[in-house]
PDB file of C-alpha atoms and ligand atoms in Angstrom:
ATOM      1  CA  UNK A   1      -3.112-189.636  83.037  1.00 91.00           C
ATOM      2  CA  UNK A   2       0.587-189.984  82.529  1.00 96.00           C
ATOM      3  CA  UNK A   3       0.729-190.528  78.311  1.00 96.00           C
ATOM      4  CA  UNK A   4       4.418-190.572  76.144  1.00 98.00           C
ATOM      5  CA  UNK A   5       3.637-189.417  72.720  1.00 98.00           C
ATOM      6  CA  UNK A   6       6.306-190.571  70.171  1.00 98.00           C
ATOM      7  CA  UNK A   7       6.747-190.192  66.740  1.00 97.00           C
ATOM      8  CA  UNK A   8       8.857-188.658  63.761  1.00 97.00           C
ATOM      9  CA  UNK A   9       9.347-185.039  63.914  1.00 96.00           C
ATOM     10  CA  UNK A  10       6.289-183.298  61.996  1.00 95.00           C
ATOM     11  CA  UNK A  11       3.959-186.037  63.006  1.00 97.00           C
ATOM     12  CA  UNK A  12       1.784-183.945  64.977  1.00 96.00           C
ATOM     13  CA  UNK A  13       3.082-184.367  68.392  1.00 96.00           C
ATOM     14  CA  UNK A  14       2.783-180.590  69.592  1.00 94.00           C
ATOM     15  CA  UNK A  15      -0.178-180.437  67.679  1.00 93.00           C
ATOM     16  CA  UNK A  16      -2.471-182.883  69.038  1.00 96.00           C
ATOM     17  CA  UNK A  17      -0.806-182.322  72.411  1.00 95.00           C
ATOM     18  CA  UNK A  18      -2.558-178.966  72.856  1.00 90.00           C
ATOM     19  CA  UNK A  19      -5.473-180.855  72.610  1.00 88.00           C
ATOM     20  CA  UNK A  20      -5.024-183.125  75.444  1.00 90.00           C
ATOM     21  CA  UNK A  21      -3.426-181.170  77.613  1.00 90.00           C
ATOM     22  CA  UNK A  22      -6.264-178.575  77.817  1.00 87.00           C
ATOM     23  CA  UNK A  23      -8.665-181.359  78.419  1.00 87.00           C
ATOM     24  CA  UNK A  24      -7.484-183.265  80.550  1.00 88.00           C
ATOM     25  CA  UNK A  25      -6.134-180.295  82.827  1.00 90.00           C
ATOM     26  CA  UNK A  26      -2.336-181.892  83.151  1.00 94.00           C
ATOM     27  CA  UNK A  27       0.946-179.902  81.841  1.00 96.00           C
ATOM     28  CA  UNK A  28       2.296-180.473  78.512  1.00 95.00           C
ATOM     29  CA  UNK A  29       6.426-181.527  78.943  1.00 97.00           C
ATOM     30  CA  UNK A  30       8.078-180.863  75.672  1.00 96.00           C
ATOM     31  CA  UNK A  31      11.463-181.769  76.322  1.00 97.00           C
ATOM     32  CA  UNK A  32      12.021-179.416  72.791  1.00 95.00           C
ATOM     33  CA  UNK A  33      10.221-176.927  74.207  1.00 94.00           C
ATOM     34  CA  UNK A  34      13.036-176.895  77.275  1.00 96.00           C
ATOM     35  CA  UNK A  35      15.615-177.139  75.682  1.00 96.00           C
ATOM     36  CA  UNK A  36      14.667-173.963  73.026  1.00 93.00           C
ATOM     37  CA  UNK A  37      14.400-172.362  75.938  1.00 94.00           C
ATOM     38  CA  UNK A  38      17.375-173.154  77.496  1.00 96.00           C
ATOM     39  CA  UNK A  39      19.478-171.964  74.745  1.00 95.00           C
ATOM     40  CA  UNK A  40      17.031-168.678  74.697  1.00 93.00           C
ATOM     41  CA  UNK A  41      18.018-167.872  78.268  1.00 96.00           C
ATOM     42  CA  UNK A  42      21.748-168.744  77.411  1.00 96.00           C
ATOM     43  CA  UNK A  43      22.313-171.236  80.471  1.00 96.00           C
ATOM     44  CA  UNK A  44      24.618-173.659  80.325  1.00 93.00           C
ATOM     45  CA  UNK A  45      22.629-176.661  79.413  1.00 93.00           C
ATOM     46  CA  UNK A  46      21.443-174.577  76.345  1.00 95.00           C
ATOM     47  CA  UNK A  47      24.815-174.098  75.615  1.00 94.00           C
ATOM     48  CA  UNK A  48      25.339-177.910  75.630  1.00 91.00           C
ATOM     49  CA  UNK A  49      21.989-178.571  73.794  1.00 95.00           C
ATOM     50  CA  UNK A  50      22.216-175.212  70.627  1.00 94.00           C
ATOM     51  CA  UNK A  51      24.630-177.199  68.139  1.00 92.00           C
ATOM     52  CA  UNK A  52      23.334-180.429  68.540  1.00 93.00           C
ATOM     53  CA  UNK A  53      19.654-179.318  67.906  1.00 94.00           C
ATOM     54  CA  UNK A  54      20.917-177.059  64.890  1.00 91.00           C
ATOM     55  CA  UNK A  55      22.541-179.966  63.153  1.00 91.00           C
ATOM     56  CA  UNK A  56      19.335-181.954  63.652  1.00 91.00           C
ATOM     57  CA  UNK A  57      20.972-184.324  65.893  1.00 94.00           C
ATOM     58  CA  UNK A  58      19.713-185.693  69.655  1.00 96.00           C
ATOM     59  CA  UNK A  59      21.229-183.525  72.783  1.00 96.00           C
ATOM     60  CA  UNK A  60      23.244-186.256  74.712  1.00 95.00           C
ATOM     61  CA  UNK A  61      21.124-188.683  77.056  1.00 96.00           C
ATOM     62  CA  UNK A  62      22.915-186.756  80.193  1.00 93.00           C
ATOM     63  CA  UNK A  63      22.077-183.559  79.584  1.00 94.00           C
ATOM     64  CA  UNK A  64      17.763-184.112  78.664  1.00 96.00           C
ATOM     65  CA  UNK A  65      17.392-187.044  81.245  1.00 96.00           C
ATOM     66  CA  UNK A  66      18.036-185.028  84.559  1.00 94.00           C
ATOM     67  CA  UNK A  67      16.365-181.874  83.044  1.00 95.00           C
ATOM     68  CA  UNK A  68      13.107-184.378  82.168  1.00 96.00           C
ATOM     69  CA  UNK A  69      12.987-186.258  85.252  1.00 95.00           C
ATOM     70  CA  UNK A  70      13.245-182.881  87.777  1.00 95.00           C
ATOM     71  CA  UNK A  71      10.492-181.637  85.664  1.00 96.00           C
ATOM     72  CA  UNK A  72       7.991-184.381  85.854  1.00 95.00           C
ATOM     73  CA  UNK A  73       9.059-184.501  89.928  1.00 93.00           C
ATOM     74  CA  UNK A  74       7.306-181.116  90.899  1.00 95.00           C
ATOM     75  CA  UNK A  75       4.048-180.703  92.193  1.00 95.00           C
ATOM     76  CA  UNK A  76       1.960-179.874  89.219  1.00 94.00           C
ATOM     77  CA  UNK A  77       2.748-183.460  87.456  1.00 95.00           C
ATOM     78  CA  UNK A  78       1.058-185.045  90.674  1.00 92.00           C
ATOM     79  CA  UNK A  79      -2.287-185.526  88.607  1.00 90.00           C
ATOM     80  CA  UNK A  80      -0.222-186.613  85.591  1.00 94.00           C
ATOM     81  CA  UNK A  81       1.543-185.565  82.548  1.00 96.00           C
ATOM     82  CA  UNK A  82       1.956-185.682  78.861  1.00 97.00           C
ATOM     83  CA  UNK A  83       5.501-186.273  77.688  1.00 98.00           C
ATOM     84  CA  UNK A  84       6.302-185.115  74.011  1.00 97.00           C
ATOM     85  CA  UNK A  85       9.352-186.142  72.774  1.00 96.00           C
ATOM     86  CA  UNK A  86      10.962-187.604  75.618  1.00 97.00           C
ATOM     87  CA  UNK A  87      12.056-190.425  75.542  1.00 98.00           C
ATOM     88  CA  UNK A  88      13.594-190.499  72.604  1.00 97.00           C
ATOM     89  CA  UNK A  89      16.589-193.124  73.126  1.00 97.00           C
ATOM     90  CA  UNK A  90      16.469-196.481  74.857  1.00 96.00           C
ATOM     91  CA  UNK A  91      18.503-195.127  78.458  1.00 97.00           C
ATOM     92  CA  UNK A  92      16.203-192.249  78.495  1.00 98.00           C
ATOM     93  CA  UNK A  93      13.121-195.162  78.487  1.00 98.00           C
ATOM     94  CA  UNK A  94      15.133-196.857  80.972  1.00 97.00           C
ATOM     95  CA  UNK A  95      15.435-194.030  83.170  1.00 96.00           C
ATOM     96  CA  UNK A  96      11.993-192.838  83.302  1.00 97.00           C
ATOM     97  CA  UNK A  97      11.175-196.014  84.532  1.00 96.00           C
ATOM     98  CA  UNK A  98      13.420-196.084  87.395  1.00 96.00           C
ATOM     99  CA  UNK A  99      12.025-192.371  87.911  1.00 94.00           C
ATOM    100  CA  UNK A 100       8.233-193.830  87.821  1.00 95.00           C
ATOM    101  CA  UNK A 101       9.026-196.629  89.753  1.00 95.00           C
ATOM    102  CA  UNK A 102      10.671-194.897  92.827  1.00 93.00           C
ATOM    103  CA  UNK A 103       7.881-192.668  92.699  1.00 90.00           C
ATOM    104  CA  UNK A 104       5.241-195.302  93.233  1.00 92.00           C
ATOM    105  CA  UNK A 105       3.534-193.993  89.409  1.00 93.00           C
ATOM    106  CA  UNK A 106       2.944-195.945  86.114  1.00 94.00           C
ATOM    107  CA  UNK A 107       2.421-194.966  82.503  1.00 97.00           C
ATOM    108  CA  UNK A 108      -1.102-194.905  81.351  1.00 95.00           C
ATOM    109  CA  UNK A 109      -0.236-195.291  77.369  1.00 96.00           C
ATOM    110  CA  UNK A 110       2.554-194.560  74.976  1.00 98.00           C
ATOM    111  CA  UNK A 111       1.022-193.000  71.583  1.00 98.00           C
ATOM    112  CA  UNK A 112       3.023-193.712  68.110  1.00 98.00           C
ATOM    113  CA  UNK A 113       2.010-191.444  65.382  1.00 98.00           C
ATOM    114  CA  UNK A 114       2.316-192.968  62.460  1.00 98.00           C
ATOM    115  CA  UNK A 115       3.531-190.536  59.778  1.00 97.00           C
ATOM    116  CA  UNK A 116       5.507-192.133  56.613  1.00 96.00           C
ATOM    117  CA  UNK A 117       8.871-190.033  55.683  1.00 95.00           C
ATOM    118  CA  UNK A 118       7.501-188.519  52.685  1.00 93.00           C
ATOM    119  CA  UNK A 119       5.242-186.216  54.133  1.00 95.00           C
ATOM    120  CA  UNK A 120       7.425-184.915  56.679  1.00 96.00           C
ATOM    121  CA  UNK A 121       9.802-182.969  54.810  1.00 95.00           C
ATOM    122  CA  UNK A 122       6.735-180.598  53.530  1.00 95.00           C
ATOM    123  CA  UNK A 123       4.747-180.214  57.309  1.00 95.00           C
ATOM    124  CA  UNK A 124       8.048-179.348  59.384  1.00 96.00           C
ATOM    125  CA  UNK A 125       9.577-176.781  56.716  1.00 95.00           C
ATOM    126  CA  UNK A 126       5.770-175.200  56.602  1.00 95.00           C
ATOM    127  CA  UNK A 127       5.618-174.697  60.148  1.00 96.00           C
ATOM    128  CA  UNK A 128       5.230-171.526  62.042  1.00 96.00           C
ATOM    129  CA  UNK A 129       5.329-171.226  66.009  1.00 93.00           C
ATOM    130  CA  UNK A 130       3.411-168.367  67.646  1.00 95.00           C
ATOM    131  CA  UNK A 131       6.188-167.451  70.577  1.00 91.00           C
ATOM    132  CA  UNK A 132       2.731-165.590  72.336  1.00 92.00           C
ATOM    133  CA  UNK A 133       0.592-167.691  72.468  1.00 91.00           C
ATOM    134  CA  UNK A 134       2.095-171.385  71.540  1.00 88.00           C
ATOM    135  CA  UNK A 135       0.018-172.139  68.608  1.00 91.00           C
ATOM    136  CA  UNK A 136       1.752-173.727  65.715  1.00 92.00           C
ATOM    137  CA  UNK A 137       0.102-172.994  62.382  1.00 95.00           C
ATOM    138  CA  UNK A 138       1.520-174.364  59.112  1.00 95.00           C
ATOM    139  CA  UNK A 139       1.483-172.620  56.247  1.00 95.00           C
ATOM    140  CA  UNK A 140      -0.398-174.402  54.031  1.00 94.00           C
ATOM    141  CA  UNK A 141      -2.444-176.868  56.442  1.00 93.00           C
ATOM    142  CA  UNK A 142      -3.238-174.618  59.383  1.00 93.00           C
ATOM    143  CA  UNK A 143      -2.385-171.016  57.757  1.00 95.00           C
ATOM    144  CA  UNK A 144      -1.990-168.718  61.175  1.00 96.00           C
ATOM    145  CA  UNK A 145      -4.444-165.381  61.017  1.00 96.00           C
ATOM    146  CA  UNK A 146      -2.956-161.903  59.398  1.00 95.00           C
ATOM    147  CA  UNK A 147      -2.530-160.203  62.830  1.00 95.00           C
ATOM    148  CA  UNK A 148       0.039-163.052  64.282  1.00 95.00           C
ATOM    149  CA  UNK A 149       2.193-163.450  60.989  1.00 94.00           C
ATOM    150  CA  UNK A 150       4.639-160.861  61.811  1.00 95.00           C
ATOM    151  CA  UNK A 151       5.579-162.383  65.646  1.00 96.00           C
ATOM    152  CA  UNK A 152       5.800-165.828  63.402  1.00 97.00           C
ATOM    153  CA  UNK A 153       8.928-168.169  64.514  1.00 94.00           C
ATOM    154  CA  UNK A 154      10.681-170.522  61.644  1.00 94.00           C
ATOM    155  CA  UNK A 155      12.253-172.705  64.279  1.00 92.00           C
ATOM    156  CA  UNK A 156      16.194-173.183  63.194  1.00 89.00           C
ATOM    157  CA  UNK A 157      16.068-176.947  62.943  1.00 91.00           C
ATOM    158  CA  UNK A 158      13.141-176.632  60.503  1.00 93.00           C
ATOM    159  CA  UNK A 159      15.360-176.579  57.516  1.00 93.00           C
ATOM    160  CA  UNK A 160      15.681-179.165  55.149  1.00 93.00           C
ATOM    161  CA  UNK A 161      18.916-180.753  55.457  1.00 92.00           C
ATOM    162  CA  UNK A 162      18.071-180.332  59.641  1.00 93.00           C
ATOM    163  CA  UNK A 163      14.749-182.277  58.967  1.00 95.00           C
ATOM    164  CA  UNK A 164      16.717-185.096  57.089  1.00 95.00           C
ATOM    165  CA  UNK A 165      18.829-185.171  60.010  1.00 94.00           C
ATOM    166  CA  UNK A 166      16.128-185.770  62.324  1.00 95.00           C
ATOM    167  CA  UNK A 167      14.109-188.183  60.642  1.00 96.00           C
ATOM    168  CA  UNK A 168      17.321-190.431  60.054  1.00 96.00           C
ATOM    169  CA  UNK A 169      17.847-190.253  63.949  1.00 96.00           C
ATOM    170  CA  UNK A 170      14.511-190.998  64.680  1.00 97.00           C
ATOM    171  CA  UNK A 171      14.985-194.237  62.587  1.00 97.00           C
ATOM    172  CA  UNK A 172      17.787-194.692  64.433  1.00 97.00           C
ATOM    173  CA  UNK A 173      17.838-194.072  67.664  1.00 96.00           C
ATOM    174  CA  UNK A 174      14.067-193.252  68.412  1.00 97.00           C
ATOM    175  CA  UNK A 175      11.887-195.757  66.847  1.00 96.00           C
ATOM    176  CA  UNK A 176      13.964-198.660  68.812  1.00 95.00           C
ATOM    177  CA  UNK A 177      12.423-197.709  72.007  1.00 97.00           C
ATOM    178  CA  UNK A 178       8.672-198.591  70.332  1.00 97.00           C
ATOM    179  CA  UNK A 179       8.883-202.632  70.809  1.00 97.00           C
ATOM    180  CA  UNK A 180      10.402-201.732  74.292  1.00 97.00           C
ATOM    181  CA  UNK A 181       6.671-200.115  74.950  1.00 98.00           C
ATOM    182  CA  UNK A 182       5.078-202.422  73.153  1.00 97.00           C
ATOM    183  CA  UNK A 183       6.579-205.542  75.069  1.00 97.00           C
ATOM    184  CA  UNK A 184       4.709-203.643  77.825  1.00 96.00           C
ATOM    185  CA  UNK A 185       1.575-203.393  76.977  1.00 97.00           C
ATOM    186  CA  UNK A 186       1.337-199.808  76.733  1.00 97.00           C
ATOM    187  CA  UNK A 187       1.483-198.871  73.292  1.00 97.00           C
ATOM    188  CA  UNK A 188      -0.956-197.135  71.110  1.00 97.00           C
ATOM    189  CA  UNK A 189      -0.460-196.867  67.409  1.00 98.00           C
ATOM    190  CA  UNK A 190      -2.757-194.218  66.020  1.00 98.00           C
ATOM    191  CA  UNK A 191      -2.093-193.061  62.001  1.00 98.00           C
ATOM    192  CA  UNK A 192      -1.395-189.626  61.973  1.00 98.00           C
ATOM    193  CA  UNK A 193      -2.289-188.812  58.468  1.00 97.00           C
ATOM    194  CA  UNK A 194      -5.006-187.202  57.477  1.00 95.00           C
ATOM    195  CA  UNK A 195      -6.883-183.646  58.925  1.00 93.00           C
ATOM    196  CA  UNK A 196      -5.674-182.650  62.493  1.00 93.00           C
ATOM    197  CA  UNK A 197      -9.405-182.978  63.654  1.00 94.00           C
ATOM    198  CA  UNK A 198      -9.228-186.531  62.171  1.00 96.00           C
ATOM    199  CA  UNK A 199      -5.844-187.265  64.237  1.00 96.00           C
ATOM    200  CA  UNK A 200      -7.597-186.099  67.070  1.00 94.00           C
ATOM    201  CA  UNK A 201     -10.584-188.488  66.875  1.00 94.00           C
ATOM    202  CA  UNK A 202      -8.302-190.960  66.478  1.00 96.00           C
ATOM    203  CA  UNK A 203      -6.275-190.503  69.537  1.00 95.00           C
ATOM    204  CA  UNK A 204      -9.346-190.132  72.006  1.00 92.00           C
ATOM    205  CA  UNK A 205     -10.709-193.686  70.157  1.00 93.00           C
ATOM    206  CA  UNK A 206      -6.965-194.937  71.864  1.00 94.00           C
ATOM    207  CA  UNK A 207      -7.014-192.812  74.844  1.00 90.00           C
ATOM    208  CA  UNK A 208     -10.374-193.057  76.234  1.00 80.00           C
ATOM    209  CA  UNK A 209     -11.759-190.035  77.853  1.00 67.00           C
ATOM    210  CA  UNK A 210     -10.420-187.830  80.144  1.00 62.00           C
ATOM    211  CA  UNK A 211      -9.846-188.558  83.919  1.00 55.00           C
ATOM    212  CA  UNK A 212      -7.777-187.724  86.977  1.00 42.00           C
ATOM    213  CA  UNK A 213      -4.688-189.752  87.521  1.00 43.00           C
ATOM    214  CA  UNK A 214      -4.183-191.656  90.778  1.00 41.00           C
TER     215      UNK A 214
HETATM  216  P1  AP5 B   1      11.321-181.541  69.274  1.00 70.11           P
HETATM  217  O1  AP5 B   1      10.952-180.138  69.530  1.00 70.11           O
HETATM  218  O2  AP5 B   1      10.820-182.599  70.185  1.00 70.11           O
HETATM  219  O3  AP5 B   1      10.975-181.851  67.760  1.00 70.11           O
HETATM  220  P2  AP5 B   1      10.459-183.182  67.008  1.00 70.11           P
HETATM  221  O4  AP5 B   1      10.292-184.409  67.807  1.00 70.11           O
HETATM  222  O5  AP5 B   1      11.397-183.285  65.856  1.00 70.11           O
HETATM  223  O6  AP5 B   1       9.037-182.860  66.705  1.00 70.11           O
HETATM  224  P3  AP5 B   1       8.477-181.603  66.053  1.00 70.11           P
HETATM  225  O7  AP5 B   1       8.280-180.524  67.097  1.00 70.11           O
HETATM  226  O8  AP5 B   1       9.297-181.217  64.845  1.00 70.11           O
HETATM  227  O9  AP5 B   1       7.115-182.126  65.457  1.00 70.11           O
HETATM  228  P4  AP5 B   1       5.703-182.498  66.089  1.00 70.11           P
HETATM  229  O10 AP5 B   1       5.518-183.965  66.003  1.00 70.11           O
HETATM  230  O11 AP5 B   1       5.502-181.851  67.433  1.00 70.11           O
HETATM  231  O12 AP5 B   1       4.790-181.835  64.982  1.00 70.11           O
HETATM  232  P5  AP5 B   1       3.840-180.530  65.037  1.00 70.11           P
HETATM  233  O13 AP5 B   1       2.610-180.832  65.815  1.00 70.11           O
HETATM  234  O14 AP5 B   1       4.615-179.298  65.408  1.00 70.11           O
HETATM  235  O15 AP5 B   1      12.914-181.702  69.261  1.00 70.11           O
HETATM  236  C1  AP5 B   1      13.750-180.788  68.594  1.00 70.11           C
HETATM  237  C2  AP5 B   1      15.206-181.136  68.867  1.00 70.11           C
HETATM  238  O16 AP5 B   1      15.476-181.044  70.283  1.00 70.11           O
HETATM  239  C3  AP5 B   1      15.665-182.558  68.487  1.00 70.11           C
HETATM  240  O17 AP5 B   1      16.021-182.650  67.127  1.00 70.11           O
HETATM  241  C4  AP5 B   1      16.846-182.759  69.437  1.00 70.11           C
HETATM  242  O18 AP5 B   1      17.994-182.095  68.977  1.00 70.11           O
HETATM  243  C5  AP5 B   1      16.374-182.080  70.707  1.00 70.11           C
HETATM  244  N1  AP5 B   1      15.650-182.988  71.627  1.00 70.11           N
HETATM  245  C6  AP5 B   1      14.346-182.853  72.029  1.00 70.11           C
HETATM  246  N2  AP5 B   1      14.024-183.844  72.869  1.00 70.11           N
HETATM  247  C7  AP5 B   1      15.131-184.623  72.993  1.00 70.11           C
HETATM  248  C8  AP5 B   1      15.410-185.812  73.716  1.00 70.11           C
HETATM  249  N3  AP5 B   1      14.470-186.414  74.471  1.00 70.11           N
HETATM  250  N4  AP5 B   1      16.650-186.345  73.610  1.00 70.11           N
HETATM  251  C9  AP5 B   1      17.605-185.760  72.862  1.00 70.11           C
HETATM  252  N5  AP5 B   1      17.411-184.630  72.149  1.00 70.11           N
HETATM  253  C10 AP5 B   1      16.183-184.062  72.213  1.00 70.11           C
HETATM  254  O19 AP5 B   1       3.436-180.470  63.481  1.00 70.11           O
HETATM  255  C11 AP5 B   1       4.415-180.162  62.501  1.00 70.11           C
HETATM  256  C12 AP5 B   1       3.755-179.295  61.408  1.00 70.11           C
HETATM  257  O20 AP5 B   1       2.760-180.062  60.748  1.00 70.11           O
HETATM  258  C13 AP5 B   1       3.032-178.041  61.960  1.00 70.11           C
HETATM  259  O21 AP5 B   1       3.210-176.983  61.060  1.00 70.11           O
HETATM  260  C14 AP5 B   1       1.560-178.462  62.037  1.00 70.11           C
HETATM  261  O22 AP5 B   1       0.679-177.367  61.851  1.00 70.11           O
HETATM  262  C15 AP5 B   1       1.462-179.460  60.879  1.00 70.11           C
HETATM  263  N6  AP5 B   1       0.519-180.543  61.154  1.00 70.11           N
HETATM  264  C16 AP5 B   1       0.280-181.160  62.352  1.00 70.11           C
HETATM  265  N7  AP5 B   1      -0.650-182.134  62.205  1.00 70.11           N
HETATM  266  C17 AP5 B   1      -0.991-182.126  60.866  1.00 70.11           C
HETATM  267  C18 AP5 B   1      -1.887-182.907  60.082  1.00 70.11           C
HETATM  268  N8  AP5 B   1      -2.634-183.887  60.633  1.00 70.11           N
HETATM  269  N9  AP5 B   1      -1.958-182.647  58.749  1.00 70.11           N
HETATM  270  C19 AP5 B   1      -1.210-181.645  58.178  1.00 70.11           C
HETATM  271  N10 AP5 B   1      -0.342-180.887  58.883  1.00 70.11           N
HETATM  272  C20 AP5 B   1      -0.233-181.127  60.204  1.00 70.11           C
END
């Protein structure tokens, strides 16, 4: 299966990713997820990507489509992926399909959570990453057990003037890219409101159930 899931930051993303990624056996590429850890580890493409991601704005299209398209070329992507949060900008669509197409691969679906502004604000300054184990817990929706709270990470772009940011660039620059997947064929719109478990249901009822990629 080789699935995109967009949407604004806080929809749920990460969250329901877990979930499909466990069962349907393929990695989980968050291109956030590589780029915190780029600017852990100091290299130099963190270094490009720390002030940009602090302000709440995108890391230039240079700098996350050669890191995103070397990741989905190694070995353990031949089965499939799921790609959370890239792309994010229309060259970085374009791109991935030059990637795809060289490789002889197509895109199964393209998921859109659907999560209006107003309730964005409250899950993304709520929420808590476990840096052990990956979990992400919110505070009030998914409150994380007593023995992880002390190892808990407030991300830095999880502020609310960062969120704002975000959600206006997503506007901007992200949701373009949707009729681009929907001229296509390949988009999903699932409403991402409500429970997690409900999300969940309502992402299989889109997805179908799990299989091996070709
Ligand atoms: P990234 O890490 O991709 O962040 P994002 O897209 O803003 O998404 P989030 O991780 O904030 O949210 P999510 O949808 O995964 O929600 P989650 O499941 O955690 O990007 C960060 C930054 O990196 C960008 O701003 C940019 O600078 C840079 N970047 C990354 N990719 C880039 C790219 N391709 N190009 C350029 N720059 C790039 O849920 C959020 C909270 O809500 C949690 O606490 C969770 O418990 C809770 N929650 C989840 N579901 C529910 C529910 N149904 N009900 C109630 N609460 C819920």
């Amino acid at each position: 299966m080789r699935t995109i899931l967009i949407g604004p930051p806080g929809a749920g993303k990460g969250t329901q990713a877990q979930y499909i990624v466990s069962t349907h056996g393929i990695p989980h590429i968050s291109s956030g997820d590589m780029l915190r850890e780029a600017v852990r580890n100091g290299t130099e493409l963190g270094k490009k990507a720390d002030a940009a991601m602090k302000r709440g704005d995108l890391v230039p299209d240079d700098v996350v489509i050669g890191m995103v398209i070397e990741r989905i070329q190694r070995p353990d992507c031949a089965r499939g992926f799921l790609l959370d949060g890239f792309p994010r900008t229309r060259p970085q669509a374009e791109a991935l399909d030059v990637a795809l197409a060289a490789a002889g691969v197509a895109l199964d679906a393209v998921v859109l959570f659907e999560v209006p502004d107003s309730l964005i604000v409250e899950r993304v300054t709520g929420r808590r990453s476990d840096p052990d184990t990956g979990a992400i817990y919110h505070l009030k929706f998914n409150p994380p057990p007593p023995d992880a709270v002390a190892r808990l990470v407030h991300r830095s772009d999880d502020f609310e003037a960062a969120v704002t940011a975000r959600l206006d660039k997503y506007h901007r620059e992200t949701a373009p890219i949707v009729p681009f997947y929907e001229a296509k064929g390949l988009l999903k719109r699932v409403d991402g409101v409500g429970a997690p478990d409900e999300v969940t249901a309502r992402l299989l009822a889109v997805l179908g159930p799990a299989r091996a990629a070709g």
